[in-house]
PDB file of C-alpha atoms in Angstrom:
ATOM      1  CA  ALA A 513       0.000   0.000   0.000  1.00  0.00           C
ATOM      2  CA  GLN A 514       1.168   3.464  -0.741  1.00  0.00           C
ATOM      3  CA  SER A 515       2.294   5.670   2.117  1.00  0.00           C
ATOM      4  CA  VAL A 516       3.532   9.208   2.495  1.00  0.00           C
ATOM      5  CA  SER A 517       6.123  10.427   4.964  1.00  0.00           C
ATOM      6  CA  GLN A 518       6.712  13.985   6.051  1.00  0.00           C
ATOM      7  CA  HIS A 519       9.760  14.082   8.250  1.00  0.00           C
ATOM      8  CA  ASN A 520       9.377  17.517   9.731  1.00  0.00           C
ATOM      9  CA  HIS A 521       6.527  17.785  12.194  1.00  0.00           C
ATOM     10  CA  HIS A 522       7.048  21.401  13.184  1.00  0.00           C
ATOM     11  CA  VAL A 523       9.284  23.912  11.512  1.00  0.00           C
ATOM     12  CA  ILE A 524       9.919  27.364  12.937  1.00  0.00           C
ATOM     13  CA  LEU A 525      11.493  30.017  10.751  1.00  0.00           C
ATOM     14  CA  SER A 526      12.038  33.719  10.753  1.00  0.00           C
ATOM     15  CA  GLU A 527      10.642  35.844   7.972  1.00  0.00           C
ATOM     16  CA  ALA A 528      12.763  35.839   4.810  1.00  0.00           C
ATOM     17  CA  ALA A 529      14.305  32.473   5.653  1.00  0.00           C
ATOM     18  CA  SER A 530      14.258  29.754   3.031  1.00  0.00           C
ATOM     19  CA  LEU A 531      11.971  26.786   3.426  1.00  0.00           C
ATOM     20  CA  GLU A 532      12.218  23.178   2.430  1.00  0.00           C
ATOM     21  CA  LEU A 533       9.732  20.585   3.627  1.00  0.00           C
ATOM     22  CA  GLY A 534      10.451  16.958   2.961  1.00  0.00           C
ATOM     23  CA  CYS A 535       8.023  14.467   1.481  1.00  0.00           C
ATOM     24  CA  ASN A 536       8.760  10.872   0.558  1.00  0.00           C
ATOM     25  CA  TYR A 537       6.363   8.285  -0.702  1.00  0.00           C
ATOM     26  CA  SER A 538       6.413   4.567  -1.151  1.00  0.00           C
ATOM     27  CA  TYR A 539       4.927   3.375  -4.375  1.00  0.00           C
ATOM     28  CA  GLY A 540       6.653   1.913  -7.360  1.00  0.00           C
ATOM     29  CA  GLY A 541       4.282   2.891 -10.124  1.00  0.00           C
ATOM     30  CA  THR A 542       3.073   6.090 -11.660  1.00  0.00           C
ATOM     31  CA  VAL A 543       2.089   8.675  -9.097  1.00  0.00           C
ATOM     32  CA  ASN A 544       0.437  12.039  -8.966  1.00  0.00           C
ATOM     33  CA  LEU A 545       1.820  14.278  -6.235  1.00  0.00           C
ATOM     34  CA  PHE A 546       0.279  17.187  -4.400  1.00  0.00           C
ATOM     35  CA  TRP A 547       1.023  19.729  -1.733  1.00  0.00           C
ATOM     36  CA  TYR A 548      -1.875  21.218   0.181  1.00  0.00           C
ATOM     37  CA  VAL A 549      -1.894  24.015   2.712  1.00  0.00           C
ATOM     38  CA  GLN A 550      -4.320  24.484   5.576  1.00  0.00           C
ATOM     39  CA  TYR A 551      -4.292  27.926   7.130  1.00  0.00           C
ATOM     40  CA  PRO A 552      -5.588  28.193  10.690  1.00  0.00           C
ATOM     41  CA  GLY A 553      -9.322  27.720  10.722  1.00  0.00           C
ATOM     42  CA  GLN A 554      -9.549  27.214   6.983  1.00  0.00           C
ATOM     43  CA  HIS A 555      -9.942  24.272   4.654  1.00  0.00           C
ATOM     44  CA  LEU A 556      -7.349  22.598   2.518  1.00  0.00           C
ATOM     45  CA  GLN A 557      -6.099  24.481  -0.489  1.00  0.00           C
ATOM     46  CA  LEU A 558      -4.012  23.111  -3.308  1.00  0.00           C
ATOM     47  CA  LEU A 559      -0.549  24.676  -3.518  1.00  0.00           C
ATOM     48  CA  LEU A 560       0.759  22.710  -6.459  1.00  0.00           C
ATOM     49  CA  LYS A 561       0.594  19.365  -8.167  1.00  0.00           C
ATOM     50  CA  TYR A 562       2.705  17.121 -10.335  1.00  0.00           C
ATOM     51  CA  PHE A 563       1.306  14.694 -12.880  1.00  0.00           C
ATOM     52  CA  SER A 564       3.982  14.471 -15.540  1.00  0.00           C
ATOM     53  CA  GLY A 565       6.506  16.534 -17.450  1.00  0.00           C
ATOM     54  CA  ASP A 566       8.904  19.002 -15.874  1.00  0.00           C
ATOM     55  CA  PRO A 567       9.750  17.647 -12.414  1.00  0.00           C
ATOM     56  CA  LEU A 568      10.120  21.163 -11.046  1.00  0.00           C
ATOM     57  CA  VAL A 569       6.630  22.388 -10.382  1.00  0.00           C
ATOM     58  CA  LYS A 570       5.730  25.949  -9.541  1.00  0.00           C
ATOM     59  CA  GLY A 571       2.647  26.647  -7.485  1.00  0.00           C
ATOM     60  CA  ILE A 572       0.854  29.566  -5.945  1.00  0.00           C
ATOM     61  CA  LYS A 573       2.306  32.070  -3.494  1.00  0.00           C
ATOM     62  CA  GLY A 574       5.885  31.480  -4.585  1.00  0.00           C
ATOM     63  CA  PHE A 575       6.019  27.798  -3.657  1.00  0.00           C
ATOM     64  CA  GLU A 576       7.662  25.169  -5.798  1.00  0.00           C
ATOM     65  CA  ALA A 577       8.353  21.468  -5.488  1.00  0.00           C
ATOM     66  CA  GLU A 578      10.703  19.080  -7.182  1.00  0.00           C
ATOM     67  CA  PHE A 579       9.842  15.523  -8.047  1.00  0.00           C
ATOM     68  CA  ILE A 580      12.885  13.268  -7.805  1.00  0.00           C
ATOM     69  CA  LYS A 581      11.762   9.868  -8.960  1.00  0.00           C
ATOM     70  CA  SER A 582      14.923   8.047  -7.916  1.00  0.00           C
ATOM     71  CA  LYS A 583      14.493   9.294  -4.368  1.00  0.00           C
ATOM     72  CA  PHE A 584      10.708   8.926  -4.252  1.00  0.00           C
ATOM     73  CA  SER A 585      10.618  12.492  -3.039  1.00  0.00           C
ATOM     74  CA  PHE A 586       8.568  15.606  -3.681  1.00  0.00           C
ATOM     75  CA  ASN A 587       9.991  18.307  -1.442  1.00  0.00           C
ATOM     76  CA  LEU A 588       8.331  21.687  -1.105  1.00  0.00           C
ATOM     77  CA  ARG A 589      10.405  24.847  -1.233  1.00  0.00           C
ATOM     78  CA  LYS A 590      10.067  28.567  -0.934  1.00  0.00           C
ATOM     79  CA  PRO A 591      13.056  30.906  -1.117  1.00  0.00           C
ATOM     80  CA  SER A 592      11.762  33.488   1.355  1.00  0.00           C
ATOM     81  CA  VAL A 593       8.892  32.800   3.722  1.00  0.00           C
ATOM     82  CA  GLN A 594       6.470  35.339   5.094  1.00  0.00           C
ATOM     83  CA  TRP A 595       4.556  35.483   8.349  1.00  0.00           C
ATOM     84  CA  SER A 596       1.397  34.734   6.348  1.00  0.00           C
ATOM     85  CA  ASP A 597       2.840  31.342   5.356  1.00  0.00           C
ATOM     86  CA  THR A 598       2.202  30.093   8.875  1.00  0.00           C
ATOM     87  CA  ALA A 599       0.022  27.045   8.293  1.00  0.00           C
ATOM     88  CA  GLU A 600      -0.088  23.273   8.144  1.00  0.00           C
ATOM     89  CA  TYR A 601       1.325  21.725   4.983  1.00  0.00           C
ATOM     90  CA  PHE A 602       0.306  18.314   3.708  1.00  0.00           C
ATOM     91  CA  CYS A 603       1.933  16.223   1.036  1.00  0.00           C
ATOM     92  CA  ALA A 604      -0.382  13.799  -0.757  1.00  0.00           C
ATOM     93  CA  VAL A 605       0.039  11.012  -3.267  1.00  0.00           C
ATOM     94  CA  ASN A 606      -2.446   9.542  -5.656  1.00  0.00           C
ATOM     95  CA  ALA A 607      -1.197   6.405  -7.332  1.00  0.00           C
ATOM     96  CA  GLY A 608      -1.826   6.275 -11.049  1.00  0.00           C
ATOM     97  CA  ASN A 609      -5.484   5.824 -11.807  1.00  0.00           C
ATOM     98  CA  ASN A 610      -6.444   4.850  -8.310  1.00  0.00           C
ATOM     99  CA  ASN A 611      -9.149   6.873  -6.718  1.00  0.00           C
ATOM    100  CA  ASP A 612      -7.820   7.478  -3.291  1.00  0.00           C
ATOM    101  CA  MET A 613      -5.290   9.972  -2.104  1.00  0.00           C
ATOM    102  CA  ARG A 614      -2.952   9.337   0.795  1.00  0.00           C
ATOM    103  CA  PHE A 615      -1.814  12.178   2.954  1.00  0.00           C
ATOM    104  CA  GLY A 616       1.328  12.644   4.946  1.00  0.00           C
ATOM    105  CA  ALA A 617       1.096  13.511   8.618  1.00  0.00           C
ATOM    106  CA  GLY A 618       1.546  17.176   7.882  1.00  0.00           C
ATOM    107  CA  THR A 619       4.170  19.747   8.797  1.00  0.00           C
ATOM    108  CA  ARG A 620       3.299  22.750  10.866  1.00  0.00           C
ATOM    109  CA  LEU A 621       5.159  25.829   9.738  1.00  0.00           C
ATOM    110  CA  THR A 622       5.462  28.771  12.093  1.00  0.00           C
ATOM    111  CA  VAL A 623       7.004  31.915  10.681  1.00  0.00           C
ATOM    112  CA  LYS A 624       8.095  34.473  13.237  1.00  0.00           C
ATOM    113  CA  PRO A 625       7.772  38.120  12.208  1.00  0.00           C
TER     114      PRO A 625
ATOM    115  CA  GLY B1267     -11.492  26.629  -9.246  1.00  0.00           C
ATOM    116  CA  ALA B1268     -14.165  24.100  -8.422  1.00  0.00           C
ATOM    117  CA  VAL B1269     -16.132  24.643  -5.227  1.00  0.00           C
ATOM    118  CA  VAL B1270     -17.218  22.046  -2.727  1.00  0.00           C
ATOM    119  CA  SER B1271     -19.468  22.913   0.162  1.00  0.00           C
ATOM    120  CA  GLN B1272     -20.342  21.086   3.339  1.00  0.00           C
ATOM    121  CA  HIS B1273     -23.310  21.467   5.616  1.00  0.00           C
ATOM    122  CA  PRO B1274     -23.389  21.939   8.494  1.00  0.00           C
ATOM    123  CA  SER B1275     -20.051  23.516   9.270  1.00  0.00           C
ATOM    124  CA  TRP B1276     -20.357  22.428  12.860  1.00  0.00           C
ATOM    125  CA  VAL B1277     -22.761  20.317  14.836  1.00  0.00           C
ATOM    126  CA  ILE B1278     -23.148  19.330  18.475  1.00  0.00           C
ATOM    127  CA  CYS B1279     -25.256  16.310  19.275  1.00  0.00           C
ATOM    128  CA  LYS B1280     -26.077  14.016  22.145  1.00  0.00           C
ATOM    129  CA  SER B1281     -24.579  10.570  22.403  1.00  0.00           C
ATOM    130  CA  GLY B1282     -26.742   7.979  20.687  1.00  0.00           C
ATOM    131  CA  THR B1283     -28.201  10.279  18.065  1.00  0.00           C
ATOM    132  CA  SER B1284     -27.458  10.270  14.347  1.00  0.00           C
ATOM    133  CA  VAL B1285     -25.972  13.150  12.408  1.00  0.00           C
ATOM    134  CA  LYS B1286     -26.043  13.721   8.657  1.00  0.00           C
ATOM    135  CA  ILE B1287     -23.375  15.755   6.886  1.00  0.00           C
ATOM    136  CA  GLU B1288     -23.858  16.901   3.316  1.00  0.00           C
ATOM    137  CA  CYS B1289     -21.173  17.434   0.719  1.00  0.00           C
ATOM    138  CA  ARG B1290     -22.010  19.255  -2.491  1.00  0.00           C
ATOM    139  CA  SER B1291     -20.027  20.066  -5.597  1.00  0.00           C
ATOM    140  CA  LEU B1292     -21.399  23.438  -6.614  1.00  0.00           C
ATOM    141  CA  ASP B1293     -20.064  23.989 -10.106  1.00  0.00           C
ATOM    142  CA  PHE B1294     -19.057  20.605 -11.434  1.00  0.00           C
ATOM    143  CA  GLN B1295     -20.267  17.036 -11.509  1.00  0.00           C
ATOM    144  CA  ALA B1296     -18.436  14.864  -9.048  1.00  0.00           C
ATOM    145  CA  THR B1297     -18.175  11.291 -10.241  1.00  0.00           C
ATOM    146  CA  THR B1298     -16.275  10.391  -7.109  1.00  0.00           C
ATOM    147  CA  MET B1299     -16.467  11.798  -3.620  1.00  0.00           C
ATOM    148  CA  PHE B1300     -14.253  11.058  -0.674  1.00  0.00           C
ATOM    149  CA  TRP B1301     -14.784  11.331   3.055  1.00  0.00           C
ATOM    150  CA  TYR B1302     -11.911  12.026   5.399  1.00  0.00           C
ATOM    151  CA  ARG B1303     -11.567  12.359   9.112  1.00  0.00           C
ATOM    152  CA  GLN B1304      -9.061  14.673  10.733  1.00  0.00           C
ATOM    153  CA  PHE B1305      -8.195  14.493  14.404  1.00  0.00           C
ATOM    154  CA  PRO B1306      -6.717  17.556  16.088  1.00  0.00           C
ATOM    155  CA  LYS B1307      -3.199  18.283  14.894  1.00  0.00           C
ATOM    156  CA  GLN B1308      -3.179  15.165  12.734  1.00  0.00           C
ATOM    157  CA  SER B1309      -3.438  14.432   9.065  1.00  0.00           C
ATOM    158  CA  LEU B1310      -6.452  13.483   7.040  1.00  0.00           C
ATOM    159  CA  MET B1311      -7.417   9.833   7.138  1.00  0.00           C
ATOM    160  CA  LEU B1312      -9.443   8.517   4.241  1.00  0.00           C
ATOM    161  CA  MET B1313     -12.644   6.888   5.483  1.00  0.00           C
ATOM    162  CA  ALA B1314     -14.388   5.927   2.277  1.00  0.00           C
ATOM    163  CA  THR B1315     -14.682   6.528  -1.430  1.00  0.00           C
ATOM    164  CA  SER B1316     -18.027   6.782  -3.125  1.00  0.00           C
ATOM    165  CA  ASN B1317     -18.936   6.750  -6.779  1.00  0.00           C
ATOM    166  CA  GLU B1318     -22.264   8.120  -7.883  1.00  0.00           C
ATOM    167  CA  GLY B1319     -24.914   5.470  -7.916  1.00  0.00           C
ATOM    168  CA  SER B1320     -22.880   2.700  -6.310  1.00  0.00           C
ATOM    169  CA  LYS B1321     -21.965   1.571  -2.832  1.00  0.00           C
ATOM    170  CA  ALA B1322     -19.146   3.263  -1.043  1.00  0.00           C
ATOM    171  CA  THR B1323     -15.803   1.567  -0.577  1.00  0.00           C
ATOM    172  CA  TYR B1324     -14.658   1.810   3.015  1.00  0.00           C
ATOM    173  CA  GLU B1325     -11.112   1.833   4.267  1.00  0.00           C
ATOM    174  CA  GLN B1326      -9.973  -0.878   6.602  1.00  0.00           C
ATOM    175  CA  GLY B1327     -11.115  -0.217  10.138  1.00  0.00           C
ATOM    176  CA  VAL B1328     -13.989   2.056   9.198  1.00  0.00           C
ATOM    177  CA  GLU B1329     -17.372   0.666  10.208  1.00  0.00           C
ATOM    178  CA  LYS B1330     -19.714   0.943   7.255  1.00  0.00           C
ATOM    179  CA  ASP B1331     -22.782   0.443   9.444  1.00  0.00           C
ATOM    180  CA  LYS B1332     -21.754   3.341  11.610  1.00  0.00           C
ATOM    181  CA  PHE B1333     -20.696   5.722   8.870  1.00  0.00           C
ATOM    182  CA  LEU B1334     -23.360   5.515   6.202  1.00  0.00           C
ATOM    183  CA  ILE B1335     -22.432   7.115   2.908  1.00  0.00           C
ATOM    184  CA  ASN B1336     -24.834   7.897   0.135  1.00  0.00           C
ATOM    185  CA  HIS B1337     -23.859   9.360  -3.227  1.00  0.00           C
ATOM    186  CA  ALA B1338     -27.230   9.645  -4.877  1.00  0.00           C
ATOM    187  CA  SER B1339     -26.393  12.311  -7.445  1.00  0.00           C
ATOM    188  CA  LEU B1340     -23.376  13.765  -9.206  1.00  0.00           C
ATOM    189  CA  THR B1341     -23.405  16.777  -6.935  1.00  0.00           C
ATOM    190  CA  LEU B1342     -24.320  15.402  -3.535  1.00  0.00           C
ATOM    191  CA  SER B1343     -22.910  12.895  -1.111  1.00  0.00           C
ATOM    192  CA  THR B1344     -23.986  12.451   2.489  1.00  0.00           C
ATOM    193  CA  LEU B1345     -22.256  10.954   5.494  1.00  0.00           C
ATOM    194  CA  THR B1346     -24.451   9.849   8.358  1.00  0.00           C
ATOM    195  CA  VAL B1347     -22.823   9.094  11.675  1.00  0.00           C
ATOM    196  CA  THR B1348     -25.216   6.701  13.338  1.00  0.00           C
ATOM    197  CA  SER B1349     -25.545   6.299  17.091  1.00  0.00           C
ATOM    198  CA  ALA B1350     -22.800   8.831  17.620  1.00  0.00           C
ATOM    199  CA  HIS B1351     -20.489   8.556  20.618  1.00  0.00           C
ATOM    200  CA  PRO B1352     -17.989  11.030  22.046  1.00  0.00           C
ATOM    201  CA  GLU B1353     -15.121   9.211  20.329  1.00  0.00           C
ATOM    202  CA  ASP B1354     -16.742  10.078  16.986  1.00  0.00           C
ATOM    203  CA  SER B1355     -16.072  13.746  17.697  1.00  0.00           C
ATOM    204  CA  SER B1356     -13.793  14.913  14.931  1.00  0.00           C
ATOM    205  CA  PHE B1357     -13.432  17.077  11.877  1.00  0.00           C
ATOM    206  CA  TYR B1358     -14.994  15.447   8.823  1.00  0.00           C
ATOM    207  CA  ILE B1359     -13.882  16.627   5.416  1.00  0.00           C
ATOM    208  CA  CYS B1360     -15.232  15.657   2.035  1.00  0.00           C
ATOM    209  CA  SER B1361     -13.631  16.069  -1.336  1.00  0.00           C
ATOM    210  CA  ALA B1362     -14.937  15.659  -4.826  1.00  0.00           C
ATOM    211  CA  ARG B1363     -13.384  14.737  -8.098  1.00  0.00           C
ATOM    212  CA  GLY B1364     -14.863  15.312 -11.504  1.00  0.00           C
ATOM    213  CA  GLY B1365     -14.436  13.268 -14.590  1.00  0.00           C
ATOM    214  CA  GLY B1366     -11.789  15.494 -16.078  1.00  0.00           C
ATOM    215  CA  VAL B1367      -8.073  15.023 -16.406  1.00  0.00           C
ATOM    216  CA  GLY B1368      -5.757  15.085 -13.474  1.00  0.00           C
ATOM    217  CA  ASN B1369      -7.235  13.239 -10.525  1.00  0.00           C
ATOM    218  CA  GLU B1370      -7.416  16.491  -8.638  1.00  0.00           C
ATOM    219  CA  GLN B1371      -9.705  16.491  -5.654  1.00  0.00           C
ATOM    220  CA  PHE B1372     -11.402  19.627  -4.436  1.00  0.00           C
ATOM    221  CA  PHE B1373     -11.959  19.828  -0.723  1.00  0.00           C
ATOM    222  CA  GLY B1374     -14.870  21.062   1.273  1.00  0.00           C
ATOM    223  CA  PRO B1375     -14.410  23.310   4.305  1.00  0.00           C
ATOM    224  CA  GLY B1376     -15.083  20.488   6.745  1.00  0.00           C
ATOM    225  CA  THR B1377     -17.657  19.790   9.433  1.00  0.00           C
ATOM    226  CA  ARG B1378     -16.732  19.778  13.093  1.00  0.00           C
ATOM    227  CA  LEU B1379     -18.757  17.195  14.987  1.00  0.00           C
ATOM    228  CA  THR B1380     -18.892  17.255  18.766  1.00  0.00           C
ATOM    229  CA  VAL B1381     -20.733  14.452  20.506  1.00  0.00           C
ATOM    230  CA  LEU B1382     -21.630  15.105  24.110  1.00  0.00           C
TER     231      LEU B1382
END
């Protein structure tokens, strides 16, 4: 069964610092990869997604992620975080044509002003 | 983007009662809808997948007689928590996927259930 691992449970950064959140998955076939963000008190929003093509995916709000197939990874990055990026970030994997999506445990990002 | 709504946004009920939560896709037809449960400070756990007009597929460990799912139309799915107990208190989130390309799911805002 597919699984998703997010290694960082809570990350604390100062404004303008660079961000990288790790995401690894276990599945040998074709995968679709997603990063979602959940701001306090709000519902999940899609940051970016990868289905095929260029492994470097750019999303909203200056986020990007790189799919490295050999490492089964899809890490999220942002060069300079803002206080408003404080939120919970979830990596998710959908395997090929399967219906269901598996979520990682989430990483809480706190950005100090 | 596509919009998914949930009703109610929060509900408090007594132990032993049943609660129905609705999930609607407002501007697209959802061939598949998903129900998740999210405990405080934890990730989303998939409970079940439902395709319009057919029985839901439940994840291992999820009691189908307790969590009744109906997907009667392409825009509406309902989750009924039967004989609710305090341990059923949680945040329930639905998502919907259309028939288009990409397997992208659109998430509802969630329903917070508190069972007293």
